[in-house]
Amino acid sequence: MKVLVAVKRVIDYNVKIRVKPDNSDVDLTNVKMAMNPFCEIAVEEAVRLKERGVASEVVAVTVGPKAAQEQLRTALALGADRAIHVETEAKVESLAVAKLLAKVVEAEQPQLVILGKQAIDTDNNQTGQMLAALTGLPQGTFASAVKVDGDKLQVTREIDGGLQTIDLSLPAIVTTDLRLNEPRYAKLPDIMKAKKKPLDTQTPEALGVEVASKVTLLKVEPPAERQGGIKVGSVDELVDKLKNEAKVL
Amino acid sequence: MSILILADHHEGQLGAATAHVVAAAQQITNASGGAIDVLVVGENVAAVAEAAAQLDGVTRVRVADHAVYAHQLAEPLGGLLAALADDYSHVLSSASTTGKNVLPRLAALKDVSQLSDIIGVESADTFLRPIYAGNAIATVQSADPLKVITVRTSAFDAVAESGSAAIEAVDIVVENTLSAFVGEKLAQSERPELGAAKVVISGGRGMGSGENFKLLEGIADKLGAAIGASRAAVDAGFVPNDMQVGQTGKIVAPELYIAVGISGAIQHLAGMKDSKVIVAINKDEDAPIFQVADYGLVGDLFEVLPELEQKL
């Protein structure tokens, strides 16, 4: 079966972000960018399905600026067979990404689409669910285990009280949680080979999707700073402070 | 302007989160007026509906009680919400795993955006939400005819329970052939729910093993605290994932948060830095957790924890 895996270019998770002085947004100039960690897990799962002989082809897709091709090349180096880049410089939010991905799903007809559960920049946790709604497919969100069983997919999901297991009919949409797998590193020869793998470019216009959103970002501010605290010398002092100063005991 | 709230419930009981979501809804209707309806969806949920009817500010409780809604799978719930949403200007849910699973599906079915995890209401169309693991706060305005919103419950105080809303049945049944419930493995705990606890004590990689989390239990019992964990402790297999506090786990804001053997990575801070008082116990005096802690104690947790338990 064919597996489609969606990846996003985001700020590296280790970077301490800066808000622009005019409060218009977060400053991304000269900041290290990388593949969203949840998307790495999605790519790894797709590649493992291929290594187990379950998947026949793994197609990576991204929506974003020209530079996002770096993340597609990373996906190819990790084992994806080919890539599709929906190129746009516009700021595209979840609903529009889901609409663009729905067009790609329509064209590619994958049996399984794997996405990360959320991007660490917008923290939306929406795109996979929206894609499922737009394509009319079932969804297995926050997956920590995935098993293909004939024409069914068994997904174990991380829910608030613990774990839930569900069966989905294929084709289906899955979003990854952190514990689904441990992504591998790309080896140098694979990175070299990835440069020769096919990468198609599309545009939102050609796909017939309007990316404009009805949500306006009015401002972005740093959160309230916490007051620097004090260090106490002993357990006695700690208990005393909590009782008499903070009054939380 | 009317608001529909998807109620949280587990094992026949109304979740504490719903009272917080009603508070957020009241902030929206305060400006413009309007009804607040709570939707209870599931199988055998009469008791949940009774509890929801007692929440202050609720106009009406609507109950969709049918086998197809058991386990609250996204496909039938999304369809049901989409069928009901036309009567409302806002659909709200807590940012629980159920809310996160279902509401984006509803939003896409209605061709509108979703606002995730709001922490503040400026007006009926303008909301505050954290981005970049809580390191920036965005103010966003939605011009969509229907606002689909998940609410960070720790950012809103729960409403009281002295109301008596009317309860009405909803007889829409959305058939589901796409997904099926197989099973569930829930962690059993006598302690308060992590998201609602007044005191939380969490362990990190520094705990060394799952066995050592027992050191936290005596303290948690004395304080009536919930026990949490950092992602490192979960990934190391010390404790189950539903104990994880952080950007990718639960977001908590208790009166007192005690971080034990936790370095304080960005992703963990995103889940707890709105706690009223933070205590850090760590043997590394340079650990970033000390930069947000009100009270820090540099020391070996294996010596500090038994002493702390004894002195409480």
mmCIF file of C-alpha atoms in Angstrom, chain B:
data_model
loop_
_atom_site.group_PDB
_atom_site.id
_atom_site.type_symbol
_atom_site.label_atom_id
_atom_site.label_comp_id
_atom_site.label_asym_id
_atom_site.label_seq_id
_atom_site.Cartn_x
_atom_site.Cartn_y
_atom_site.Cartn_z
ATOM 1 C CA MET B 1 -25.226 34.426 20.163
ATOM 2 C CA SER B 2 -25.377 30.973 21.726
ATOM 3 C CA ILE B 3 -22.643 28.642 22.824
ATOM 4 C CA LEU B 4 -22.549 24.853 22.738
ATOM 5 C CA ILE B 5 -20.098 23.106 25.088
ATOM 6 C CA LEU B 6 -19.070 19.496 24.572
ATOM 7 C CA ALA B 7 -19.025 17.983 28.084
ATOM 8 C CA ASP B 8 -16.105 15.913 29.335
ATOM 9 C CA HIS B 9 -17.048 12.693 31.056
ATOM 10 C CA HIS B 10 -15.436 9.407 32.013
ATOM 11 C CA GLU B 11 -16.984 6.243 33.427
ATOM 12 C CA GLY B 12 -20.376 7.835 33.992
ATOM 13 C CA GLN B 13 -19.049 10.932 35.752
ATOM 14 C CA LEU B 14 -18.898 14.508 34.567
ATOM 15 C CA GLY B 15 -15.264 15.618 34.190
ATOM 16 C CA ALA B 16 -14.069 18.547 36.271
ATOM 17 C CA ALA B 17 -12.918 20.294 33.084
ATOM 18 C CA THR B 18 -16.457 21.159 31.954
ATOM 19 C CA ALA B 19 -17.027 23.640 34.813
ATOM 20 C CA HIS B 20 -13.937 25.531 33.612
ATOM 21 C CA VAL B 21 -15.158 25.594 30.030
ATOM 22 C CA VAL B 22 -18.506 27.016 31.174
ATOM 23 C CA ALA B 23 -16.535 29.815 32.873
ATOM 24 C CA ALA B 24 -14.797 30.602 29.575
ATOM 25 C CA ALA B 25 -18.184 30.560 27.817
ATOM 26 C CA GLN B 26 -19.563 33.006 30.376
ATOM 27 C CA GLN B 27 -16.760 35.414 29.549
ATOM 28 C CA ILE B 28 -17.909 35.280 25.922
ATOM 29 C CA THR B 29 -21.603 35.784 26.725
ATOM 30 C CA ASN B 30 -20.900 38.465 29.356
ATOM 31 C CA ALA B 31 -20.263 40.958 26.603
ATOM 32 C CA SER B 32 -22.997 39.996 24.203
ATOM 33 C CA GLY B 33 -25.449 37.819 26.117
ATOM 34 C CA GLY B 34 -26.738 34.475 24.856
ATOM 35 C CA ALA B 35 -27.453 30.975 26.014
ATOM 36 C CA ILE B 36 -24.901 28.366 27.102
ATOM 37 C CA ASP B 37 -25.892 24.810 26.241
ATOM 38 C CA VAL B 38 -23.927 21.763 27.332
ATOM 39 C CA LEU B 39 -23.960 18.695 25.104
ATOM 40 C CA VAL B 40 -23.483 15.335 26.798
ATOM 41 C CA VAL B 41 -22.700 12.603 24.269
ATOM 42 C CA GLY B 42 -22.201 8.963 25.117
ATOM 43 C CA GLU B 43 -23.973 5.811 26.189
ATOM 44 C CA ASN B 44 -25.819 5.681 29.534
ATOM 45 C CA VAL B 45 -24.933 9.245 30.427
ATOM 46 C CA ALA B 46 -28.057 10.318 32.341
ATOM 47 C CA ALA B 47 -26.030 10.891 35.522
ATOM 48 C CA VAL B 48 -23.534 13.025 33.609
ATOM 49 C CA ALA B 49 -26.370 15.167 32.275
ATOM 50 C CA GLU B 50 -27.768 15.612 35.809
ATOM 51 C CA ALA B 51 -24.359 16.805 37.015
ATOM 52 C CA ALA B 52 -23.936 19.156 34.044
ATOM 53 C CA ALA B 53 -27.374 20.687 34.739
ATOM 54 C CA GLN B 54 -26.087 21.850 38.132
ATOM 55 C CA LEU B 55 -23.305 23.988 36.687
ATOM 56 C CA ASP B 56 -23.969 27.703 37.123
ATOM 57 C CA GLY B 57 -24.559 29.605 33.916
ATOM 58 C CA VAL B 58 -25.792 26.627 31.902
ATOM 59 C CA THR B 59 -29.085 27.286 30.117
ATOM 60 C CA ARG B 60 -29.824 23.816 28.849
ATOM 61 C CA VAL B 61 -28.261 20.378 28.799
ATOM 62 C CA ARG B 62 -28.683 18.411 25.591
ATOM 63 C CA VAL B 63 -28.153 14.671 25.825
ATOM 64 C CA ALA B 64 -27.306 12.363 22.934
ATOM 65 C CA ASP B 65 -27.431 8.928 24.546
ATOM 66 C CA HIS B 66 -26.855 6.094 22.112
ATOM 67 C CA ALA B 67 -24.587 3.082 21.654
ATOM 68 C CA VAL B 68 -22.991 4.704 18.593
ATOM 69 C CA TYR B 69 -21.594 7.431 20.866
ATOM 70 C CA ALA B 70 -20.027 5.057 23.387
ATOM 71 C CA HIS B 71 -16.303 5.775 23.842
ATOM 72 C CA GLN B 72 -16.795 9.119 22.090
ATOM 73 C CA LEU B 73 -15.154 8.200 18.799
ATOM 74 C CA ALA B 74 -14.327 11.194 16.606
ATOM 75 C CA GLU B 75 -16.331 10.157 13.545
ATOM 76 C CA PRO B 76 -19.850 9.988 15.061
ATOM 77 C CA LEU B 77 -19.161 12.860 17.497
ATOM 78 C CA GLY B 78 -17.877 15.117 14.735
ATOM 79 C CA GLY B 79 -20.962 14.333 12.655
ATOM 80 C CA LEU B 80 -23.311 15.012 15.559
ATOM 81 C CA LEU B 81 -21.653 18.313 16.433
ATOM 82 C CA ALA B 82 -21.762 19.376 12.792
ATOM 83 C CA ALA B 83 -25.502 18.634 12.721
ATOM 84 C CA LEU B 84 -26.098 20.756 15.831
ATOM 85 C CA ALA B 85 -23.604 23.580 15.219
ATOM 86 C CA ASP B 86 -25.785 25.704 12.936
ATOM 87 C CA ASP B 87 -27.785 26.913 15.941
ATOM 88 C CA TYR B 88 -24.675 28.271 17.643
ATOM 89 C CA SER B 89 -22.075 31.008 17.242
ATOM 90 C CA HIS B 90 -19.460 29.120 19.285
ATOM 91 C CA VAL B 91 -18.700 25.474 19.993
ATOM 92 C CA LEU B 92 -16.352 24.950 22.930
ATOM 93 C CA SER B 93 -14.659 21.993 24.525
ATOM 94 C CA SER B 94 -11.863 21.526 27.005
ATOM 95 C CA ALA B 95 -8.474 20.872 25.416
ATOM 96 C CA SER B 96 -8.685 17.270 26.643
ATOM 97 C CA THR B 97 -7.658 14.456 24.334
ATOM 98 C CA THR B 98 -11.343 14.065 23.417
ATOM 99 C CA GLY B 99 -11.761 17.775 22.639
ATOM 100 C CA LYS B 100 -8.547 17.847 20.621
ATOM 101 C CA ASN B 101 -9.646 14.751 18.736
ATOM 102 C CA VAL B 102 -13.158 15.857 17.833
ATOM 103 C CA LEU B 103 -13.307 19.647 17.503
ATOM 104 C CA PRO B 104 -10.922 20.062 14.543
ATOM 105 C CA ARG B 105 -13.020 17.452 12.744
ATOM 106 C CA LEU B 106 -16.119 19.566 13.412
ATOM 107 C CA ALA B 107 -14.327 22.756 12.300
ATOM 108 C CA ALA B 108 -13.324 21.254 8.957
ATOM 109 C CA LEU B 109 -16.829 19.839 8.399
ATOM 110 C CA LYS B 110 -18.163 23.389 8.836
ATOM 111 C CA ASP B 111 -15.293 24.915 6.788
ATOM 112 C CA VAL B 112 -14.049 27.130 9.634
ATOM 113 C CA SER B 113 -10.742 27.422 11.481
ATOM 114 C CA GLN B 114 -10.277 26.211 15.029
ATOM 115 C CA LEU B 115 -8.689 28.108 17.896
ATOM 116 C CA SER B 116 -6.775 25.678 20.104
ATOM 117 C CA ASP B 117 -6.150 25.880 23.830
ATOM 118 C CA ILE B 118 -7.325 29.442 24.512
ATOM 119 C CA ILE B 119 -6.177 30.984 27.814
ATOM 120 C CA GLY B 120 -8.079 34.274 27.636
ATOM 121 C CA VAL B 121 -11.225 35.853 26.172
ATOM 122 C CA GLU B 122 -10.990 39.464 24.980
ATOM 123 C CA SER B 123 -14.345 39.536 23.216
ATOM 124 C CA ALA B 124 -16.726 37.210 21.425
ATOM 125 C CA ASP B 125 -14.309 36.958 18.486
ATOM 126 C CA THR B 126 -10.879 37.689 20.010
ATOM 127 C CA PHE B 127 -8.938 35.249 22.127
ATOM 128 C CA LEU B 128 -5.508 34.672 23.648
ATOM 129 C CA ARG B 129 -3.628 31.447 23.094
ATOM 130 C CA PRO B 130 -0.078 30.269 23.755
ATOM 131 C CA ILE B 131 2.205 29.342 20.853
ATOM 132 C CA TYR B 132 5.775 27.988 20.691
ATOM 133 C CA ALA B 133 5.394 25.874 23.846
ATOM 134 C CA GLY B 134 3.986 28.817 25.782
ATOM 135 C CA ASN B 135 6.964 31.044 25.011
ATOM 136 C CA ALA B 136 4.714 33.539 23.224
ATOM 137 C CA ILE B 137 1.093 34.526 23.664
ATOM 138 C CA ALA B 138 -0.869 35.235 20.494
ATOM 139 C CA THR B 139 -3.984 37.390 20.333
ATOM 140 C CA VAL B 140 -6.159 36.135 17.492
ATOM 141 C CA GLN B 141 -9.398 37.372 16.007
ATOM 142 C CA SER B 142 -11.732 35.084 14.106
ATOM 143 C CA ALA B 143 -14.148 36.312 11.447
ATOM 144 C CA ASP B 144 -15.575 32.834 10.923
ATOM 145 C CA PRO B 145 -19.363 32.625 11.385
ATOM 146 C CA LEU B 146 -18.827 29.684 13.755
ATOM 147 C CA LYS B 147 -16.028 29.788 16.308
ATOM 148 C CA VAL B 148 -14.724 26.341 17.188
ATOM 149 C CA ILE B 149 -12.559 26.588 20.292
ATOM 150 C CA THR B 150 -10.750 24.340 22.736
ATOM 151 C CA VAL B 151 -10.151 25.802 26.189
ATOM 152 C CA ARG B 152 -7.122 25.404 28.433
ATOM 153 C CA THR B 153 -9.009 24.627 31.631
ATOM 154 C CA SER B 154 -6.213 25.691 33.980
ATOM 155 C CA ALA B 155 -6.629 29.274 32.715
ATOM 156 C CA PHE B 156 -10.284 29.606 33.825
ATOM 157 C CA ASP B 157 -11.771 29.155 37.312
ATOM 158 C CA ALA B 158 -14.534 26.540 37.546
ATOM 159 C CA VAL B 159 -18.114 27.766 37.926
ATOM 160 C CA ALA B 160 -20.080 26.708 41.017
ATOM 161 C CA GLU B 161 -22.709 23.950 41.068
ATOM 162 C CA SER B 162 -25.948 25.527 42.214
ATOM 163 C CA GLY B 163 -27.813 25.649 38.922
ATOM 164 C CA SER B 164 -30.704 23.625 37.592
ATOM 165 C CA ALA B 165 -30.720 23.699 33.821
ATOM 166 C CA ALA B 166 -33.335 21.940 31.736
ATOM 167 C CA ILE B 167 -32.342 18.582 30.254
ATOM 168 C CA GLU B 168 -33.420 17.691 26.721
ATOM 169 C CA ALA B 169 -32.775 14.627 24.621
ATOM 170 C CA VAL B 170 -31.139 14.912 21.199
ATOM 171 C CA ASP B 171 -32.310 12.095 18.960
ATOM 172 C CA ILE B 172 -29.841 12.496 16.104
ATOM 173 C CA VAL B 173 -27.942 9.265 15.500
ATOM 174 C CA VAL B 174 -24.822 9.450 13.331
ATOM 175 C CA GLU B 175 -24.020 5.955 12.075
ATOM 176 C CA ASN B 176 -20.354 5.050 12.108
ATOM 177 C CA THR B 177 -18.834 2.414 9.860
ATOM 178 C CA LEU B 178 -15.336 3.943 9.818
ATOM 179 C CA SER B 179 -14.053 3.243 13.309
ATOM 180 C CA ALA B 180 -14.686 0.843 16.176
ATOM 181 C CA PHE B 181 -13.655 0.720 19.805
ATOM 182 C CA VAL B 182 -11.465 -2.256 20.683
ATOM 183 C CA GLY B 183 -10.268 -1.728 24.236
ATOM 184 C CA GLU B 184 -8.923 0.596 26.814
ATOM 185 C CA LYS B 185 -6.170 0.465 29.422
ATOM 186 C CA LEU B 186 -6.693 3.140 32.027
ATOM 187 C CA ALA B 187 -4.261 3.920 34.809
ATOM 188 C CA GLN B 188 -5.898 3.402 38.203
ATOM 189 C CA SER B 189 -5.310 6.036 40.841
ATOM 190 C CA GLU B 190 -6.851 7.085 44.142
ATOM 191 C CA ARG B 191 -5.205 10.479 43.878
ATOM 192 C CA PRO B 192 -6.779 13.668 42.534
ATOM 193 C CA GLU B 193 -6.853 14.156 38.788
ATOM 194 C CA LEU B 194 -3.595 15.718 37.564
ATOM 195 C CA GLY B 195 -5.268 18.565 35.691
ATOM 196 C CA ALA B 196 -7.452 19.581 38.641
ATOM 197 C CA ALA B 197 -5.179 18.957 41.660
ATOM 198 C CA LYS B 198 -4.303 21.870 43.963
ATOM 199 C CA VAL B 199 -0.876 20.373 44.587
ATOM 200 C CA VAL B 200 1.220 18.428 42.085
ATOM 201 C CA ILE B 201 4.502 16.682 42.791
ATOM 202 C CA SER B 202 6.408 15.539 39.713
ATOM 203 C CA GLY B 203 9.459 13.395 39.169
ATOM 204 C CA GLY B 204 11.942 13.500 36.324
ATOM 205 C CA ARG B 205 14.843 11.506 34.991
ATOM 206 C CA GLY B 206 16.628 12.194 38.284
ATOM 207 C CA MET B 207 14.267 9.755 40.000
ATOM 208 C CA GLY B 208 16.373 6.999 38.451
ATOM 209 C CA SER B 209 13.627 4.359 38.230
ATOM 210 C CA GLY B 210 9.890 3.787 38.396
ATOM 211 C CA GLU B 211 10.397 2.131 41.773
ATOM 212 C CA ASN B 212 11.751 5.393 43.191
ATOM 213 C CA PHE B 213 8.511 7.225 42.337
ATOM 214 C CA LYS B 214 7.268 5.602 45.560
ATOM 215 C CA LEU B 215 9.320 8.267 47.340
ATOM 216 C CA LEU B 216 6.825 10.818 46.001
ATOM 217 C CA GLU B 217 3.755 8.892 47.153
ATOM 218 C CA GLY B 218 4.081 9.520 50.885
ATOM 219 C CA ILE B 219 4.467 13.246 50.251
ATOM 220 C CA ALA B 220 1.588 13.246 47.770
ATOM 221 C CA ASP B 221 -0.630 11.522 50.353
ATOM 222 C CA LYS B 222 0.194 14.103 53.016
ATOM 223 C CA LEU B 223 -0.465 17.007 50.659
ATOM 224 C CA GLY B 224 -3.439 15.514 48.812
ATOM 225 C CA ALA B 225 -1.359 15.952 45.695
ATOM 226 C CA ALA B 226 -1.440 14.396 42.243
ATOM 227 C CA ILE B 227 1.775 12.837 40.942
ATOM 228 C CA GLY B 228 3.158 13.967 37.595
ATOM 229 C CA ALA B 229 6.269 13.295 35.570
ATOM 230 C CA SER B 230 8.518 14.874 32.990
ATOM 231 C CA ARG B 231 8.723 13.530 29.456
ATOM 232 C CA ALA B 232 12.172 12.133 30.247
ATOM 233 C CA ALA B 233 10.707 10.034 33.069
ATOM 234 C CA VAL B 234 7.912 8.786 30.794
ATOM 235 C CA ASP B 235 10.244 8.026 27.887
ATOM 236 C CA ALA B 236 12.572 6.140 30.241
ATOM 237 C CA GLY B 237 9.569 3.952 31.118
ATOM 238 C CA PHE B 238 9.497 4.959 34.796
ATOM 239 C CA VAL B 239 5.786 5.874 34.712
ATOM 240 C CA PRO B 240 2.872 5.784 32.228
ATOM 241 C CA ASN B 241 2.461 8.567 29.672
ATOM 242 C CA ASP B 242 -0.781 9.937 31.113
ATOM 243 C CA MET B 243 1.278 11.300 34.029
ATOM 244 C CA GLN B 244 3.317 13.516 31.710
ATOM 245 C CA VAL B 245 3.268 17.259 32.350
ATOM 246 C CA GLY B 246 4.402 19.416 29.427
ATOM 247 C CA GLN B 247 3.736 20.799 25.965
ATOM 248 C CA THR B 248 2.920 17.329 24.692
ATOM 249 C CA GLY B 249 1.344 16.059 27.915
ATOM 250 C CA LYS B 250 -0.943 17.709 30.437
ATOM 251 C CA ILE B 251 -0.953 21.418 31.226
ATOM 252 C CA VAL B 252 -1.335 22.080 34.952
ATOM 253 C CA ALA B 253 -1.531 25.239 37.056
ATOM 254 C CA PRO B 254 -1.854 24.116 40.693
ATOM 255 C CA GLU B 255 -1.334 26.212 43.831
ATOM 256 C CA LEU B 256 1.884 24.337 44.478
ATOM 257 C CA TYR B 257 4.049 22.447 41.992
ATOM 258 C CA ILE B 258 7.003 20.469 43.312
ATOM 259 C CA ALA B 259 9.509 19.422 40.625
ATOM 260 C CA VAL B 260 11.853 16.679 41.780
ATOM 261 C CA GLY B 261 14.842 15.655 39.684
ATOM 262 C CA ILE B 262 13.508 17.633 36.715
ATOM 263 C CA SER B 263 15.964 19.830 34.800
ATOM 264 C CA GLY B 264 13.296 22.169 33.418
ATOM 265 C CA ALA B 265 13.388 21.759 29.616
ATOM 266 C CA ILE B 266 11.216 24.168 27.559
ATOM 267 C CA GLN B 267 8.716 21.406 26.839
ATOM 268 C CA HIS B 268 8.217 20.671 30.571
ATOM 269 C CA LEU B 269 7.980 24.338 31.578
ATOM 270 C CA ALA B 270 5.219 24.769 28.991
ATOM 271 C CA GLY B 271 3.098 22.446 31.103
ATOM 272 C CA MET B 272 3.574 23.946 34.564
ATOM 273 C CA LYS B 273 4.971 27.467 34.557
ATOM 274 C CA ASP B 274 1.600 29.024 35.395
ATOM 275 C CA SER B 275 1.583 27.245 38.761
ATOM 276 C CA LYS B 276 1.185 29.664 41.667
ATOM 277 C CA VAL B 277 4.215 28.485 43.629
ATOM 278 C CA ILE B 278 6.951 26.316 42.142
ATOM 279 C CA VAL B 279 9.419 24.344 44.240
ATOM 280 C CA ALA B 280 12.436 22.675 42.646
ATOM 281 C CA ILE B 281 14.485 19.937 44.255
ATOM 282 C CA ASN B 282 17.539 19.112 42.180
ATOM 283 C CA LYS B 283 21.158 18.267 42.853
ATOM 284 C CA ASP B 284 22.369 20.349 39.875
ATOM 285 C CA GLU B 285 22.345 23.945 41.033
ATOM 286 C CA ASP B 286 22.555 25.174 37.412
ATOM 287 C CA ALA B 287 19.405 23.323 36.309
ATOM 288 C CA PRO B 288 17.088 25.699 34.377
ATOM 289 C CA ILE B 289 14.182 24.741 36.651
ATOM 290 C CA PHE B 290 15.699 26.990 39.337
ATOM 291 C CA GLN B 291 15.102 30.023 37.078
ATOM 292 C CA VAL B 292 11.344 29.599 37.387
ATOM 293 C CA ALA B 293 11.194 28.112 40.892
ATOM 294 C CA ASP B 294 10.043 30.304 43.774
ATOM 295 C CA TYR B 295 11.872 28.032 46.185
ATOM 296 C CA GLY B 296 14.798 25.907 45.157
ATOM 297 C CA LEU B 297 16.574 23.300 47.217
ATOM 298 C CA VAL B 298 19.872 21.995 45.898
ATOM 299 C CA GLY B 299 20.326 18.495 47.185
ATOM 300 C CA ASP B 300 20.096 14.772 46.616
ATOM 301 C CA LEU B 301 16.440 13.870 46.213
ATOM 302 C CA PHE B 302 17.030 10.510 47.895
ATOM 303 C CA GLU B 303 17.917 12.362 51.094
ATOM 304 C CA VAL B 304 15.566 15.320 50.696
ATOM 305 C CA LEU B 305 12.353 13.414 49.913
ATOM 306 C CA PRO B 306 12.255 11.167 53.028
ATOM 307 C CA GLU B 307 13.098 14.171 55.197
ATOM 308 C CA LEU B 308 10.383 16.258 53.535
ATOM 309 C CA GLU B 309 7.810 13.513 54.010
ATOM 310 C CA GLN B 310 8.695 13.231 57.667
ATOM 311 C CA LYS B 311 8.474 16.983 58.293
ATOM 312 C CA LEU B 312 5.143 17.571 56.626
#
